[in-house]
Amino acid sequence: MILLVVCIAVAASENYCPEVKGECSLSYRINDCCSQNDCPSYAMCCKGRCGYVCKHPSTSPTKGVAIKPGDDCKIGRVYPKTGLEWLFRF
């Protein structure tokens, strides 16, 4: 019985990232966060148009995407790989 109450409470408090509309017009991404710990307690690290950003969550299901532990992410500007990165490793 207690387990059922706990499961209902967790499901009721679940948050969702807002849905992203439109495409990014930049040739790079700008990540403001790479984990939930990078955001204030009232926000979630969600995929935005041009990178991950801290957003106010929605309590109803959406098509938004939250960052997951282990996702490849770096805070700041992230440029697409060109294949020439090895030239600059010295």
PDB file of C-alpha atoms in Angstrom:
ATOM      1  CA  MET A   1       0.000   0.000   0.000  1.00  0.00           C
ATOM      2  CA  ILE A   2       2.800   2.433   0.908  1.00  0.00           C
ATOM      3  CA  LEU A   3       4.623   1.573  -2.320  1.00  0.00           C
ATOM      4  CA  LEU A   4       1.501   2.447  -4.319  1.00  0.00           C
ATOM      5  CA  VAL A   5       1.247   5.857  -2.626  1.00  0.00           C
ATOM      6  CA  VAL A   6       4.936   6.570  -3.310  1.00  0.00           C
ATOM      7  CA  CYS A   7       4.556   5.605  -7.001  1.00  0.00           C
ATOM      8  CA  ILE A   8       1.529   7.868  -7.399  1.00  0.00           C
ATOM      9  CA  ALA A   9       3.327  10.779  -5.703  1.00  0.00           C
ATOM     10  CA  VAL A  10       6.368  10.402  -7.975  1.00  0.00           C
ATOM     11  CA  ALA A  11       4.208  10.209 -11.113  1.00  0.00           C
ATOM     12  CA  ALA A  12       2.195  13.259 -10.043  1.00  0.00           C
ATOM     13  CA  SER A  13       5.335  15.350  -9.517  1.00  0.00           C
ATOM     14  CA  GLU A  14       6.971  14.448 -12.848  1.00  0.00           C
ATOM     15  CA  ASN A  15       8.074  17.407 -14.942  1.00  0.00           C
ATOM     16  CA  TYR A  16       8.507  17.710 -18.703  1.00  0.00           C
ATOM     17  CA  CYS A  17      10.586  19.993 -20.902  1.00  0.00           C
ATOM     18  CA  PRO A  18       8.674  22.431 -23.094  1.00  0.00           C
ATOM     19  CA  GLU A  19       8.405  21.548 -26.766  1.00  0.00           C
ATOM     20  CA  VAL A  20      10.868  23.288 -29.104  1.00  0.00           C
ATOM     21  CA  LYS A  21       9.414  24.934 -32.177  1.00  0.00           C
ATOM     22  CA  GLY A  22      11.440  26.017 -35.178  1.00  0.00           C
ATOM     23  CA  GLU A  23      14.988  25.317 -36.272  1.00  0.00           C
ATOM     24  CA  CYS A  24      18.272  26.847 -35.143  1.00  0.00           C
ATOM     25  CA  SER A  25      19.576  29.460 -37.570  1.00  0.00           C
ATOM     26  CA  LEU A  26      23.130  29.272 -36.186  1.00  0.00           C
ATOM     27  CA  SER A  27      25.889  26.991 -37.491  1.00  0.00           C
ATOM     28  CA  TYR A  28      26.827  26.104 -33.898  1.00  0.00           C
ATOM     29  CA  ARG A  29      25.089  25.329 -30.607  1.00  0.00           C
ATOM     30  CA  ILE A  30      25.167  27.294 -27.376  1.00  0.00           C
ATOM     31  CA  ASN A  31      24.692  25.131 -24.278  1.00  0.00           C
ATOM     32  CA  ASP A  32      23.766  26.943 -21.074  1.00  0.00           C
ATOM     33  CA  CYS A  33      23.555  23.652 -19.155  1.00  0.00           C
ATOM     34  CA  CYS A  34      24.745  20.054 -19.469  1.00  0.00           C
ATOM     35  CA  SER A  35      22.991  18.546 -16.435  1.00  0.00           C
ATOM     36  CA  GLN A  36      20.118  19.296 -14.084  1.00  0.00           C
ATOM     37  CA  ASN A  37      22.714  20.542 -11.563  1.00  0.00           C
ATOM     38  CA  ASP A  38      23.623  23.422 -13.908  1.00  0.00           C
ATOM     39  CA  CYS A  39      20.091  24.865 -13.587  1.00  0.00           C
ATOM     40  CA  PRO A  40      18.321  26.568 -10.674  1.00  0.00           C
ATOM     41  CA  SER A  41      16.121  24.265  -8.573  1.00  0.00           C
ATOM     42  CA  TYR A  42      12.940  25.462 -10.314  1.00  0.00           C
ATOM     43  CA  ALA A  43      14.233  24.719 -13.856  1.00  0.00           C
ATOM     44  CA  MET A  44      15.208  21.737 -16.011  1.00  0.00           C
ATOM     45  CA  CYS A  45      18.046  21.358 -18.520  1.00  0.00           C
ATOM     46  CA  CYS A  46      16.152  20.930 -21.798  1.00  0.00           C
ATOM     47  CA  LYS A  47      16.994  20.812 -25.473  1.00  0.00           C
ATOM     48  CA  GLY A  48      16.368  24.232 -26.969  1.00  0.00           C
ATOM     49  CA  ARG A  49      16.460  25.450 -30.541  1.00  0.00           C
ATOM     50  CA  CYS A  50      20.243  26.030 -30.556  1.00  0.00           C
ATOM     51  CA  GLY A  51      21.472  23.999 -27.582  1.00  0.00           C
ATOM     52  CA  TYR A  52      20.570  22.953 -24.052  1.00  0.00           C
ATOM     53  CA  VAL A  53      18.984  25.643 -21.866  1.00  0.00           C
ATOM     54  CA  CYS A  54      17.415  25.872 -18.398  1.00  0.00           C
ATOM     55  CA  LYS A  55      13.630  26.052 -18.793  1.00  0.00           C
ATOM     56  CA  HIS A  56      10.609  26.129 -16.515  1.00  0.00           C
ATOM     57  CA  PRO A  57       9.140  22.618 -16.697  1.00  0.00           C
ATOM     58  CA  SER A  58       5.630  21.678 -17.718  1.00  0.00           C
ATOM     59  CA  THR A  59       3.615  19.310 -15.523  1.00  0.00           C
ATOM     60  CA  SER A  60       1.788  17.849 -18.516  1.00  0.00           C
ATOM     61  CA  PRO A  61       3.481  15.598 -21.102  1.00  0.00           C
ATOM     62  CA  THR A  62       5.088  17.394 -24.060  1.00  0.00           C
ATOM     63  CA  LYS A  63       7.389  16.540 -26.949  1.00  0.00           C
ATOM     64  CA  GLY A  64      10.236  18.418 -25.244  1.00  0.00           C
ATOM     65  CA  VAL A  65      13.555  16.672 -24.573  1.00  0.00           C
ATOM     66  CA  ALA A  66      15.472  16.784 -21.276  1.00  0.00           C
ATOM     67  CA  ILE A  67      19.202  16.134 -21.154  1.00  0.00           C
ATOM     68  CA  LYS A  68      20.052  12.639 -19.971  1.00  0.00           C
ATOM     69  CA  PRO A  69      23.058  11.623 -17.871  1.00  0.00           C
ATOM     70  CA  GLY A  70      25.850  10.657 -20.246  1.00  0.00           C
ATOM     71  CA  ASP A  71      24.675  12.844 -23.162  1.00  0.00           C
ATOM     72  CA  ASP A  72      27.599  14.422 -25.014  1.00  0.00           C
ATOM     73  CA  CYS A  73      27.517  18.053 -23.903  1.00  0.00           C
ATOM     74  CA  LYS A  74      29.893  20.961 -23.323  1.00  0.00           C
ATOM     75  CA  ILE A  75      28.810  24.303 -21.856  1.00  0.00           C
ATOM     76  CA  GLY A  76      29.293  27.280 -24.146  1.00  0.00           C
ATOM     77  CA  ARG A  77      29.582  27.455 -27.920  1.00  0.00           C
ATOM     78  CA  VAL A  78      29.944  24.085 -29.635  1.00  0.00           C
ATOM     79  CA  TYR A  79      30.959  24.077 -33.277  1.00  0.00           C
ATOM     80  CA  PRO A  80      30.315  21.161 -35.647  1.00  0.00           C
ATOM     81  CA  LYS A  81      33.193  18.758 -36.217  1.00  0.00           C
ATOM     82  CA  THR A  82      35.047  19.365 -39.471  1.00  0.00           C
ATOM     83  CA  GLY A  83      37.455  16.425 -39.479  1.00  0.00           C
ATOM     84  CA  LEU A  84      40.426  18.790 -39.183  1.00  0.00           C
ATOM     85  CA  GLU A  85      40.504  18.946 -35.375  1.00  0.00           C
ATOM     86  CA  TRP A  86      43.655  16.795 -35.294  1.00  0.00           C
ATOM     87  CA  LEU A  87      45.590  19.728 -36.832  1.00  0.00           C
ATOM     88  CA  PHE A  88      45.077  21.755 -33.662  1.00  0.00           C
ATOM     89  CA  ARG A  89      46.109  19.133 -31.086  1.00  0.00           C
ATOM     90  CA  PHE A  90      49.613  20.178 -30.092  1.00  0.00           C
TER      91      PHE A  90
END
